[in-house]
PDB file of C-alpha atoms in Angstrom:
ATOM      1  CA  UNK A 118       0.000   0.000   0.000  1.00  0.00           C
ATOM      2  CA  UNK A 119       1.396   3.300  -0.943  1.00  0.00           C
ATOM      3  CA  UNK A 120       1.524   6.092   1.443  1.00  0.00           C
ATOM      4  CA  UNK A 121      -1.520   8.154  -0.149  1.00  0.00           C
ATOM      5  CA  UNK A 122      -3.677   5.088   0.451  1.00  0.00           C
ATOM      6  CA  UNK A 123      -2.361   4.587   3.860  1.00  0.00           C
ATOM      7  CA  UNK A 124      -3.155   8.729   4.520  1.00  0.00           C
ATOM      8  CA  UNK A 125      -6.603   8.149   3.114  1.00  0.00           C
ATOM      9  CA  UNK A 126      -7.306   4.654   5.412  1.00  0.00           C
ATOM     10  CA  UNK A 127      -5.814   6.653   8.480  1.00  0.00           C
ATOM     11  CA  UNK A 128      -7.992   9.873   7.667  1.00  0.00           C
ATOM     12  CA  UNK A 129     -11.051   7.663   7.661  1.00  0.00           C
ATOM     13  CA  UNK A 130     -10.604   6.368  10.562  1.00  0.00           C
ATOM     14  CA  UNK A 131      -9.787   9.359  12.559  1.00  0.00           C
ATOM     15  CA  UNK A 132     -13.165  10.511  11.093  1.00  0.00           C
ATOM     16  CA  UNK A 133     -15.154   7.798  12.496  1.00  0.00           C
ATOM     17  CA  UNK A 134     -12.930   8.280  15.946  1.00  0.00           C
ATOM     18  CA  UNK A 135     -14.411  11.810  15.907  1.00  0.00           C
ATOM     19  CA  UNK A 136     -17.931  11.385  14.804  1.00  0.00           C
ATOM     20  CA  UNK A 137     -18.192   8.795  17.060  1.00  0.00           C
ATOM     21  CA  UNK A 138     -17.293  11.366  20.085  1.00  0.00           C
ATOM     22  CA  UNK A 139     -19.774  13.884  18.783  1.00  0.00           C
ATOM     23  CA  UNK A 140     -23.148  14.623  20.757  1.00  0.00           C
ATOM     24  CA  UNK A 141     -25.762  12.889  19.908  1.00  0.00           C
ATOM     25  CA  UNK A 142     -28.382  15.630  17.894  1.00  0.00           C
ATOM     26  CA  UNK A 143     -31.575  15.639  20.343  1.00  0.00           C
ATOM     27  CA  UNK A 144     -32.996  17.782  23.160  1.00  0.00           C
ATOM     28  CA  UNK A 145     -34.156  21.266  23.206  1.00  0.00           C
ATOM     29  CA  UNK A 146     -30.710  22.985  21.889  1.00  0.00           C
ATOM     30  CA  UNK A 147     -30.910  20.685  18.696  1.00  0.00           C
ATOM     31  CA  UNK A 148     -30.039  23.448  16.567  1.00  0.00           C
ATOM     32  CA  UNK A 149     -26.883  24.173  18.464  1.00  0.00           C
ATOM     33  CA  UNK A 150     -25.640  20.452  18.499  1.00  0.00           C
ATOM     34  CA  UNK A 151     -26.505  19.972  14.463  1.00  0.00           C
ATOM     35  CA  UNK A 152     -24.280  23.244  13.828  1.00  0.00           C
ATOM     36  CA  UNK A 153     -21.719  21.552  16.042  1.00  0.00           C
ATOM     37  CA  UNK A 154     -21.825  18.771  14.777  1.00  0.00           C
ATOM     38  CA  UNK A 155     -21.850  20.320  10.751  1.00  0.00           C
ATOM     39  CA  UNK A 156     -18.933  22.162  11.593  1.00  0.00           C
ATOM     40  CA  UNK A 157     -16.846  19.382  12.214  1.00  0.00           C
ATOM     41  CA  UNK A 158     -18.227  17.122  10.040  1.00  0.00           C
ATOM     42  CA  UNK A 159     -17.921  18.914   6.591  1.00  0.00           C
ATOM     43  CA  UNK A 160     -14.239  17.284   7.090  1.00  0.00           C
ATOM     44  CA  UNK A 161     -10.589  18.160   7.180  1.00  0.00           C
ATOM     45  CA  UNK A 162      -7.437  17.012   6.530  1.00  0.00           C
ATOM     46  CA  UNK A 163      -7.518  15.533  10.550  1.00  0.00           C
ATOM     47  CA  UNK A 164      -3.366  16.909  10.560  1.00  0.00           C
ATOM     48  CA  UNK A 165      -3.606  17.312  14.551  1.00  0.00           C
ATOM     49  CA  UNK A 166      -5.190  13.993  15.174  1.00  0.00           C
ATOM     50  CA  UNK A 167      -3.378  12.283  12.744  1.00  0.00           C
ATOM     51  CA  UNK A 168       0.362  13.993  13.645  1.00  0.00           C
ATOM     52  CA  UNK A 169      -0.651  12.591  17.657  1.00  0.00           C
ATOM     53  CA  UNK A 170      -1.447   9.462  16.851  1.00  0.00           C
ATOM     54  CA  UNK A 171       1.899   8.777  14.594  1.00  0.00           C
ATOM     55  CA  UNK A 172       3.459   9.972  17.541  1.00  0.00           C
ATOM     56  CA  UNK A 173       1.924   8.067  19.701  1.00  0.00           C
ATOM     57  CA  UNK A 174       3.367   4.916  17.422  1.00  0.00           C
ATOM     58  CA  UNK A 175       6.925   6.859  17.308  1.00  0.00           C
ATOM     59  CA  UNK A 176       7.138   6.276  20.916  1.00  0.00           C
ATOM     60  CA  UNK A 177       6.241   3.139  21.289  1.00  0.00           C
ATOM     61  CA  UNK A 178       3.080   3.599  22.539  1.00  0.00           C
ATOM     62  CA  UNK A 179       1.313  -0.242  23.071  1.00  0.00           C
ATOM     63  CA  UNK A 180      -2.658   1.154  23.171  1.00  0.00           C
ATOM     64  CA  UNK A 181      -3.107   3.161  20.685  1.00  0.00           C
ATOM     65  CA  UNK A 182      -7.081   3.404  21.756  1.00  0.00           C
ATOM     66  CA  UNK A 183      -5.800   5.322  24.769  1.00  0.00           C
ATOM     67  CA  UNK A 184      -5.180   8.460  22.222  1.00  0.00           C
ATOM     68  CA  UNK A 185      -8.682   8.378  21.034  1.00  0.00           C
ATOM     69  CA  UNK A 186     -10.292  10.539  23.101  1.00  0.00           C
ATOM     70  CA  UNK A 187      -7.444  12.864  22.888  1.00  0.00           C
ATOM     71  CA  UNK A 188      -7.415  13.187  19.368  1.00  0.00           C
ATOM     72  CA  UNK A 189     -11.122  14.110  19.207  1.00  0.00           C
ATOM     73  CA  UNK A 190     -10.540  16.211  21.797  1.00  0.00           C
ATOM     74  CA  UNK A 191      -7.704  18.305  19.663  1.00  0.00           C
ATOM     75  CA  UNK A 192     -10.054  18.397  16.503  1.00  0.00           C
ATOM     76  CA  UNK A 193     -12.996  19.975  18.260  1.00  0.00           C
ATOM     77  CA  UNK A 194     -10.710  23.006  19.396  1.00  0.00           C
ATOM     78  CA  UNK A 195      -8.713  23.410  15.951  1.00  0.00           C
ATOM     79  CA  UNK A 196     -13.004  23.130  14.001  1.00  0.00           C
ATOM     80  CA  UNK A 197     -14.206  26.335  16.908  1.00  0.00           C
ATOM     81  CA  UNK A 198     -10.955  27.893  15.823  1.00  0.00           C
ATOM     82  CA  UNK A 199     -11.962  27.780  11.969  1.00  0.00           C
ATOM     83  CA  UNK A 200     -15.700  28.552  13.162  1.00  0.00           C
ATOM     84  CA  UNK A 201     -15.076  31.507  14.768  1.00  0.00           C
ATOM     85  CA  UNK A 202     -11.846  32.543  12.593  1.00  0.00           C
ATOM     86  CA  UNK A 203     -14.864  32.821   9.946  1.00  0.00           C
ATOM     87  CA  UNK A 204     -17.121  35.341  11.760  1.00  0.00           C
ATOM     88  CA  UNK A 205     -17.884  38.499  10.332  1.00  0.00           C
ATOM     89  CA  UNK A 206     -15.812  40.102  13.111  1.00  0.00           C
ATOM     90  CA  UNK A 207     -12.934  38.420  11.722  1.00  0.00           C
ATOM     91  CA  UNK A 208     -12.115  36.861   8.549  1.00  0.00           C
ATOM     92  CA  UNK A 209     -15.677  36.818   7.007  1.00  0.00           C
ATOM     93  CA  UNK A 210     -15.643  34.038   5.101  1.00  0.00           C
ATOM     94  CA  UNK A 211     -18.373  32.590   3.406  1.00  0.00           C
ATOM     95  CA  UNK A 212     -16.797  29.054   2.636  1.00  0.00           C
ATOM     96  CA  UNK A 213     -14.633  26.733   4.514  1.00  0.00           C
ATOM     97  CA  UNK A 214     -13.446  23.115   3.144  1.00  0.00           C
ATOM     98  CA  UNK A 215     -15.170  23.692   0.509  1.00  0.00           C
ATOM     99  CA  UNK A 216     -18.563  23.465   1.974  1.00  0.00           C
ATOM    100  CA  UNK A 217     -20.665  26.824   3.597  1.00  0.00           C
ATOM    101  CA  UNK A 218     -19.171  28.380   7.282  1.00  0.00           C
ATOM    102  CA  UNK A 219     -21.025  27.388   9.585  1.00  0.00           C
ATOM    103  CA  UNK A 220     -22.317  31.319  10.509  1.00  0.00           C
ATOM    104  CA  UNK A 221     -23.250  31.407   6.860  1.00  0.00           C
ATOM    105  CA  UNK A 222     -25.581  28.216   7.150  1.00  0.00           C
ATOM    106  CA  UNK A 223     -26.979  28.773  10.409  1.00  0.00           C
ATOM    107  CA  UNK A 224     -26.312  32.437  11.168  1.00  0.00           C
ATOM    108  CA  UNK A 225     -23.886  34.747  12.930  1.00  0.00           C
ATOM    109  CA  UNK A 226     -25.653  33.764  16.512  1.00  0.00           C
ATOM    110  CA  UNK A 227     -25.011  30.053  16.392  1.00  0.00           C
ATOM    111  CA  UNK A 228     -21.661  30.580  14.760  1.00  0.00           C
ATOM    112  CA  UNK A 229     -20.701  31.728  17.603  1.00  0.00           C
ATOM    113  CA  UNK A 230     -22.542  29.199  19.794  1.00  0.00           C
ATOM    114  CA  UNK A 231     -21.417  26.534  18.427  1.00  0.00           C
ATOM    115  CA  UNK A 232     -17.608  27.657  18.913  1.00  0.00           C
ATOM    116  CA  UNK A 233     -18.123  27.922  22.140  1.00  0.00           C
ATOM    117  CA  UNK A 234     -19.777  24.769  22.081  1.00  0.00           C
ATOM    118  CA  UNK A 235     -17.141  22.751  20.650  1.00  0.00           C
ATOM    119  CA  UNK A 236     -14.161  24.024  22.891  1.00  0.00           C
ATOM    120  CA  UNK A 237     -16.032  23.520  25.814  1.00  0.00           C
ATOM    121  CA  UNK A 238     -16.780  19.923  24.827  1.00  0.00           C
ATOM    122  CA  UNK A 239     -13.656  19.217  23.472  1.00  0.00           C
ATOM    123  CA  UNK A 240     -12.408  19.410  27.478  1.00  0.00           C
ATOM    124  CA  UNK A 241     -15.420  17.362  28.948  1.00  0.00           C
ATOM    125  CA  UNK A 242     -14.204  14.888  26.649  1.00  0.00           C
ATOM    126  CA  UNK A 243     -10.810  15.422  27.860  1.00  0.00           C
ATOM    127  CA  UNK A 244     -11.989  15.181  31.327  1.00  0.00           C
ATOM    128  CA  UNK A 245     -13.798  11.716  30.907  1.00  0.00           C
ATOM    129  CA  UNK A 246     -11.307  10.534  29.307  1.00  0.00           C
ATOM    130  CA  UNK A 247      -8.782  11.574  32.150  1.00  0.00           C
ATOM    131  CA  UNK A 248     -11.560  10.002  34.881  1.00  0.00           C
ATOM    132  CA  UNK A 249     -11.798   6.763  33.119  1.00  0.00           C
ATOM    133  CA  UNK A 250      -7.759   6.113  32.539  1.00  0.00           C
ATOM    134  CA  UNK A 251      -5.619   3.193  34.396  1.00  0.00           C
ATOM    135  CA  UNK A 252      -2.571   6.326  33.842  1.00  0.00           C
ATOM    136  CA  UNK A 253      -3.662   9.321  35.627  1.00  0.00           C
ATOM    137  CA  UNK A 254      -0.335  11.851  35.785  1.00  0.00           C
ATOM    138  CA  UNK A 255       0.005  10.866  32.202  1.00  0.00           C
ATOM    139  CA  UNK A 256      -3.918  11.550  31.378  1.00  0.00           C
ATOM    140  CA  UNK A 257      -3.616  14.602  32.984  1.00  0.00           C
ATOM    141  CA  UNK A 258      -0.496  15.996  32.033  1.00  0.00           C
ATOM    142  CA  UNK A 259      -1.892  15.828  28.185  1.00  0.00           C
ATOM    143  CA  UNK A 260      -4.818  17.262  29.158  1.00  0.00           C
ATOM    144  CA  UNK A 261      -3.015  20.109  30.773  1.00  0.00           C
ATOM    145  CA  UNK A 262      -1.165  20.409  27.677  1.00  0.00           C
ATOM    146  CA  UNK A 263      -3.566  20.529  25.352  1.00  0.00           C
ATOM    147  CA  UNK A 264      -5.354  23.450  27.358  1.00  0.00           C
ATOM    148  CA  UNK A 265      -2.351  25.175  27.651  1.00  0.00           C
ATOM    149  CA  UNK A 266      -1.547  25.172  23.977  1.00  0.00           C
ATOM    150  CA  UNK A 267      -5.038  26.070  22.892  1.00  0.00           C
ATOM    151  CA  UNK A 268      -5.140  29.254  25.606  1.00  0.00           C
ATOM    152  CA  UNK A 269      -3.968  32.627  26.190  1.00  0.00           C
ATOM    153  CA  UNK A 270      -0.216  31.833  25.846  1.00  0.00           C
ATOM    154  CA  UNK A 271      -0.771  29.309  22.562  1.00  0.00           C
ATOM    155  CA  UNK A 272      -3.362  29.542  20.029  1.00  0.00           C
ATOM    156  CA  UNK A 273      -5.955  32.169  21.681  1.00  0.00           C
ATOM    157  CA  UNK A 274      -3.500  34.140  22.114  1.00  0.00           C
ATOM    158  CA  UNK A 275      -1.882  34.210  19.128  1.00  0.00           C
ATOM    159  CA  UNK A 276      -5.062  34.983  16.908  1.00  0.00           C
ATOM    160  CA  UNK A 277      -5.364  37.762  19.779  1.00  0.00           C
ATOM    161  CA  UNK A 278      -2.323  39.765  18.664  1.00  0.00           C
ATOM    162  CA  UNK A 279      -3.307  38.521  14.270  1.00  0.00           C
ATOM    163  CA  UNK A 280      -6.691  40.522  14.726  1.00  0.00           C
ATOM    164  CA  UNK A 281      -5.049  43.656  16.876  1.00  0.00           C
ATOM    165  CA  UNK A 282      -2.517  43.671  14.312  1.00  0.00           C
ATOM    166  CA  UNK A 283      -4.756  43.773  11.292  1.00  0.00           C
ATOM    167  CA  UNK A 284      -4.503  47.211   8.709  1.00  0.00           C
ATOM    168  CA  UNK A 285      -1.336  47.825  10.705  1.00  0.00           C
ATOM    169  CA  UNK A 286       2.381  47.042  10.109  1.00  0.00           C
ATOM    170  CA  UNK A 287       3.568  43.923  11.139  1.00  0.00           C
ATOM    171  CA  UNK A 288       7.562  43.290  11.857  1.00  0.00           C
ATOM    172  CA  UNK A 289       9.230  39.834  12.068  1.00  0.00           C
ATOM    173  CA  UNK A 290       8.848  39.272  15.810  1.00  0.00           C
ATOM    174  CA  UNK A 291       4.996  40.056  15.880  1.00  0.00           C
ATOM    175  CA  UNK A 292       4.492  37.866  12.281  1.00  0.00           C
ATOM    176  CA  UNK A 293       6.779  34.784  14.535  1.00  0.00           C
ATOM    177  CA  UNK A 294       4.683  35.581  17.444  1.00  0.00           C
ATOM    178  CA  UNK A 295       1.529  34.800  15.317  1.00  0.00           C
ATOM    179  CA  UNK A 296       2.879  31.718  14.027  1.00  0.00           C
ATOM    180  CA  UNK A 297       4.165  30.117  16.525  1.00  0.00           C
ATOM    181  CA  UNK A 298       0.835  30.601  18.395  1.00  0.00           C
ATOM    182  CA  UNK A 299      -1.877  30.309  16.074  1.00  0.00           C
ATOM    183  CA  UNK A 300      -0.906  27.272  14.310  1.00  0.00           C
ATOM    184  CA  UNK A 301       1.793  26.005  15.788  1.00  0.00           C
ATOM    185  CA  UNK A 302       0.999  25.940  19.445  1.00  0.00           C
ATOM    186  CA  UNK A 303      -2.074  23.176  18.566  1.00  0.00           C
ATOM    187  CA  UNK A 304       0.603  21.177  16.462  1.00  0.00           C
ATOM    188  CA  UNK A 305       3.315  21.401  18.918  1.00  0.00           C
ATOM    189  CA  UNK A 306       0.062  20.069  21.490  1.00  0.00           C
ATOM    190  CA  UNK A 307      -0.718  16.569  19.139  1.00  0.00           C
ATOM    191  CA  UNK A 308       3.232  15.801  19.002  1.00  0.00           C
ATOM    192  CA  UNK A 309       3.232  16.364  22.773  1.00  0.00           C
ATOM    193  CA  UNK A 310       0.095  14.616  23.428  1.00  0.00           C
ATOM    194  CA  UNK A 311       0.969  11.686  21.877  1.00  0.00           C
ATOM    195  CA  UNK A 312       4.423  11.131  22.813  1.00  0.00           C
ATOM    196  CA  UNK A 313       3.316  11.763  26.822  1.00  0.00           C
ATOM    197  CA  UNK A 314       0.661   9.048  26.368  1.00  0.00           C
ATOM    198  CA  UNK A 315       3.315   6.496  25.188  1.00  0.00           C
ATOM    199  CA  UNK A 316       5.314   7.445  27.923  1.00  0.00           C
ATOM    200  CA  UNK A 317       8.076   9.666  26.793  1.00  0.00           C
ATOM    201  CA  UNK A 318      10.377  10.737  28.968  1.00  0.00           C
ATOM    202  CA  UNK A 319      10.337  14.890  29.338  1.00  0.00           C
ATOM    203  CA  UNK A 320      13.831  15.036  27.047  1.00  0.00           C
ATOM    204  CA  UNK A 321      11.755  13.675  24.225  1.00  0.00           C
ATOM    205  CA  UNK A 322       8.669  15.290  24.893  1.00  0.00           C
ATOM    206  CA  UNK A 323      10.804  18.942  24.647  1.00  0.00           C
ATOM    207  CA  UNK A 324      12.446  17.686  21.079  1.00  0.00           C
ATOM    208  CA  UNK A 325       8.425  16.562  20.172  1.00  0.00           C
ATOM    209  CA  UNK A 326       7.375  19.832  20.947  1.00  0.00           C
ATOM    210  CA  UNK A 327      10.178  21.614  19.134  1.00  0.00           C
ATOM    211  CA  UNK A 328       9.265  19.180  15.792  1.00  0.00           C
ATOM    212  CA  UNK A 329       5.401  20.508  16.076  1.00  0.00           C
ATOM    213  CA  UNK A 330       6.490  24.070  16.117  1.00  0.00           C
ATOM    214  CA  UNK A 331       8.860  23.719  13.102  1.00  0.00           C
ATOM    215  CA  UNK A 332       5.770  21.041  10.983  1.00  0.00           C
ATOM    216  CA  UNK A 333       3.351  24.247  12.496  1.00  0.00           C
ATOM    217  CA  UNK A 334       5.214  26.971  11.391  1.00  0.00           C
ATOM    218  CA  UNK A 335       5.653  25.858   8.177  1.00  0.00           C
ATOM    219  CA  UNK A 336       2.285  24.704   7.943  1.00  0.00           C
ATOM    220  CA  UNK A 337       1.338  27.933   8.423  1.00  0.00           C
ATOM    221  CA  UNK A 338       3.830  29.854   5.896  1.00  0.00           C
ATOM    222  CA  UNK A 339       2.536  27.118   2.972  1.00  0.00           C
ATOM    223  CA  UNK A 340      -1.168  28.314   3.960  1.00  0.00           C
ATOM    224  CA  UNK A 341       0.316  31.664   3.177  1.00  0.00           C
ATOM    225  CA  UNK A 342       1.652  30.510  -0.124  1.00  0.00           C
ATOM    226  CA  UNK A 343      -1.137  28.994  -1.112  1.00  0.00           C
ATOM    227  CA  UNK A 344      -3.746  31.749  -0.312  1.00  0.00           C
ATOM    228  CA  UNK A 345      -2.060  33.208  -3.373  1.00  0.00           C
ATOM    229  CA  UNK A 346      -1.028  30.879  -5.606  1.00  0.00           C
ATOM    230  CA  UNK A 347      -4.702  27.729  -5.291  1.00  0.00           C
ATOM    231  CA  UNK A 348      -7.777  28.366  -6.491  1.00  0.00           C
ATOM    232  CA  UNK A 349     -10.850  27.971  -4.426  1.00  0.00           C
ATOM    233  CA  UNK A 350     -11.393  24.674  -5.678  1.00  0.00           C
ATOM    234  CA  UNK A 351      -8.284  23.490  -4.705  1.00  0.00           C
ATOM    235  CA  UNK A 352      -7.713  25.410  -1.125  1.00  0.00           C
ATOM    236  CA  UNK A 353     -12.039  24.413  -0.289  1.00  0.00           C
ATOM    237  CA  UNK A 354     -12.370  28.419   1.048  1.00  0.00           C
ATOM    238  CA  UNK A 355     -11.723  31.854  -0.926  1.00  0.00           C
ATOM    239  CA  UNK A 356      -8.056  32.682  -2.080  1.00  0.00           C
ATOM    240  CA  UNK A 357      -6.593  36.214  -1.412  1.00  0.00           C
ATOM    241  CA  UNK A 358      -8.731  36.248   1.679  1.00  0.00           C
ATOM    242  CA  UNK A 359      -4.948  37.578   3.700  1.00  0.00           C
ATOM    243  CA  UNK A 360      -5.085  40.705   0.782  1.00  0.00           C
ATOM    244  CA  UNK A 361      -8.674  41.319   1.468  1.00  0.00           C
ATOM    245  CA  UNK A 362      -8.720  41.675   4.855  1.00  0.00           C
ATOM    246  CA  UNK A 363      -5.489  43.528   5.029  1.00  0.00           C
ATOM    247  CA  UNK A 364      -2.935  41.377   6.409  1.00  0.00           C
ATOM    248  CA  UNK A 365       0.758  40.503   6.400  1.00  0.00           C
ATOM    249  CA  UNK A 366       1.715  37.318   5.409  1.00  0.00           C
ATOM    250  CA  UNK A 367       5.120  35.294   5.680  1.00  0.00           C
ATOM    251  CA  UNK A 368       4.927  35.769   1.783  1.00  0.00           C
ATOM    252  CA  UNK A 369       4.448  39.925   2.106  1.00  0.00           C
ATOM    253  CA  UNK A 370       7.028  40.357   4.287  1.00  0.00           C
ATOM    254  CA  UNK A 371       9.432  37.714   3.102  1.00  0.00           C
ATOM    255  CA  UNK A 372       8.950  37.555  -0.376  1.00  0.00           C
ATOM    256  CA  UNK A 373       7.475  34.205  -2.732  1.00  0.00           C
ATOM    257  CA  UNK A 374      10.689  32.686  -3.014  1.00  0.00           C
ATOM    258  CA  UNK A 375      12.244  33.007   0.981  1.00  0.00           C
ATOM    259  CA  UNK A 376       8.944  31.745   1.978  1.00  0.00           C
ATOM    260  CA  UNK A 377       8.967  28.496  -0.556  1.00  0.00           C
ATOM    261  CA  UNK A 378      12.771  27.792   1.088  1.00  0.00           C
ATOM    262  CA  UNK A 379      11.959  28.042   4.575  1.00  0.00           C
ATOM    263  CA  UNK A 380       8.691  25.295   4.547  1.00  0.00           C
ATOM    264  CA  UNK A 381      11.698  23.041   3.142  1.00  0.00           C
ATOM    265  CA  UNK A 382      14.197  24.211   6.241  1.00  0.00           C
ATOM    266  CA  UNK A 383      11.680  23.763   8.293  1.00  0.00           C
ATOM    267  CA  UNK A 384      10.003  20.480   7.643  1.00  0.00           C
ATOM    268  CA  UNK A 385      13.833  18.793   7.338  1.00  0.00           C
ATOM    269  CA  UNK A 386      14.389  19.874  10.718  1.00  0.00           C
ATOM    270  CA  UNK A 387      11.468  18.592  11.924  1.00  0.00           C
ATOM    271  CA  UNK A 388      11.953  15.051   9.932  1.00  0.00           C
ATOM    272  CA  UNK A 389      15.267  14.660  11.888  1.00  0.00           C
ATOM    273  CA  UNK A 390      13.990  15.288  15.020  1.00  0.00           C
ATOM    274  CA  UNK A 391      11.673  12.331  14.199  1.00  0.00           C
ATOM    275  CA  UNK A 392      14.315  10.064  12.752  1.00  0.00           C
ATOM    276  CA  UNK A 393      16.478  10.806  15.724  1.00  0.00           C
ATOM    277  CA  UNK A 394      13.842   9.970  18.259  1.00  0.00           C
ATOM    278  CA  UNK A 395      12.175   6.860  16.535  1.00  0.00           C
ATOM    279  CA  UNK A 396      11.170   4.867  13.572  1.00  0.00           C
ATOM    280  CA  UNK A 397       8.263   6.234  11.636  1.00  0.00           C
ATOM    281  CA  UNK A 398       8.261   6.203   8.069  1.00  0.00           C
ATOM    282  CA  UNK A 399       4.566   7.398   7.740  1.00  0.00           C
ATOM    283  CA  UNK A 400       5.264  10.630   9.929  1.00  0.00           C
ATOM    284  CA  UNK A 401       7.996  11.863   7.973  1.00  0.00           C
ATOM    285  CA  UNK A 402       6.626  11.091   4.699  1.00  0.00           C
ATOM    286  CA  UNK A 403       3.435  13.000   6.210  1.00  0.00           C
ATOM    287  CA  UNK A 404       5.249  16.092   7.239  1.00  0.00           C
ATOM    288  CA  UNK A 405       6.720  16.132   3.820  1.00  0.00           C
ATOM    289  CA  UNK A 406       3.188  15.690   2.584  1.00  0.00           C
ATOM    290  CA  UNK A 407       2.075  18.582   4.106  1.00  0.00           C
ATOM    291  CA  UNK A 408       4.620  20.964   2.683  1.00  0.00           C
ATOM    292  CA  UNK A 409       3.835  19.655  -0.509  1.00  0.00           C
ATOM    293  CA  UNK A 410       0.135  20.403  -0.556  1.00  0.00           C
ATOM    294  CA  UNK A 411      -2.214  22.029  -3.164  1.00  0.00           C
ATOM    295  CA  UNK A 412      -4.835  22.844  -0.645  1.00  0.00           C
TER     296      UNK A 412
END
């Protein structure tokens, strides 16, 4: 089996892993739980999830079913991200994975409802998870993680200092700031997560979370790239949305070509991190995946 069939037999089951977790649709706040559940299930490429549960293998880990939960967990904070990252009050998209945002198909009010929905069950199934584990310091550690990464010092914040920054000039340390929070914090959280569930010792779990910022990074500089350069058929949401609203992009500030180089610096760092720590062929032909993406 070659690696894109692998990728697509992995993605499917990562998407059964996380519809499974979903609420059931029923009960007076229906309408909140089908936009919940809509936003998340008009699909994804499942990168977090998939990047902790390769981990997870890369360390040895011996039951894998122990990341489940986890992984879920990590999707339903990245899909209230892209929810509300669509609102009117910030990007204003109308599309996202090809497929209406979720404000556009059931308004601006449950937008935001089901955002908020999503994060906050995203950590009650974090918590019953953690409850129900035979590993508790582990359990919670990755919780804590996760929480962290997603917060006020990771992602949160991050998207904080992206929307304060918009119509004004942004230098190199405020466009690394962004970065490293806004995308990579929730990567740097699925390499962590799943190399503390296997039992990594806190050396490796540093060099993991290193890896997840350099995979994030340039994660996010390729997003840049290809806001100019896909089509909206390829990239499933508007192009040029970054010159609409105003904002700098690795690719503005940097130029096409410096940005193109440093997703390839970036991702080879990252792929001998891996090789150093373990033996995963399908992580490091994933991270190269990702850098060479259409969409």
């Amino acid at each position: 089996m070659g690696f894109n069939e692998e990728l697509t037999d992995r993605v499917n089951k990562i998407n059964n892993i996380i519809i499974d977790n979903l609420p059931a649709v029923q009960g007076k706040q229906k309408l909140l739980l089908e936009a919940i559940n809509y936003s998340v299930q008009v699909g994804g490429k499942r990168v977090r999830p998939i990047l902790m549960l390769e981990t997870y293998k890369l360390c040895n880990g011996q039951n894998e079913r122990e990341v489940y939960p986890y992984m879920a967990a990590l999707e339903y904070i990245h899909t209230y991200s892209l929810v509300h990252d669509d609102l009117p009050a910030m990007d204003n998209d109308d599309y996202r994975r090809g497929s209406l945002t979720t404000h556009k198909k059931f308004g601006e009010d449950f937008g935001i409802l089901a955002g908020d929905g999503l994060l906050n069950y995203a950590y009650e199934v974090m918590m019953d998870a953690i409850l129900h584990s035979k590993d508790m310091e582990k359990n919670v550690k990755t919780g804590s993680i996760i929480a962290q990464k997603a917060g006020i010092y990771g992602m949160v914040g991050g998207q904080s200092v992206d929307v304060l920054l918009t119509d004004k000039p942004v230098g190199q340390n405020d466009l690394e700031f962004i970065f490293n929070c806004k995308t990579g914090a929730l990567i740097e959280a699925a390499f962590m997560a799943g190399g503390v569930l296997a039992g990594a010792n806190d050396d490796t779990v540093k060099q993991l979370e290193k890896a997840g910022n350099l995979v994030g990074v340039a994660f996010q500089i390729k997003d840049d790239i290809l806001d100019i350069t896909s089509t909206k058929e390829q990239f499933g949401k508007p192009v040029f949305s970054d010159e609409r609203n105003k904002k700098t992009t690795y690719v503005t500030l940097y130029g096409m070509e410096k940005a193109n180089e440093d997703v390839i610096k970036m991702s080879k760092k990252a792929e001998d991190i891996v090789k150093n720590i373990g033996d995963n062929i399908f992580l490091v032909e994933l991270i190269n995946k990702l850098i060479n993406r259409i969409n």
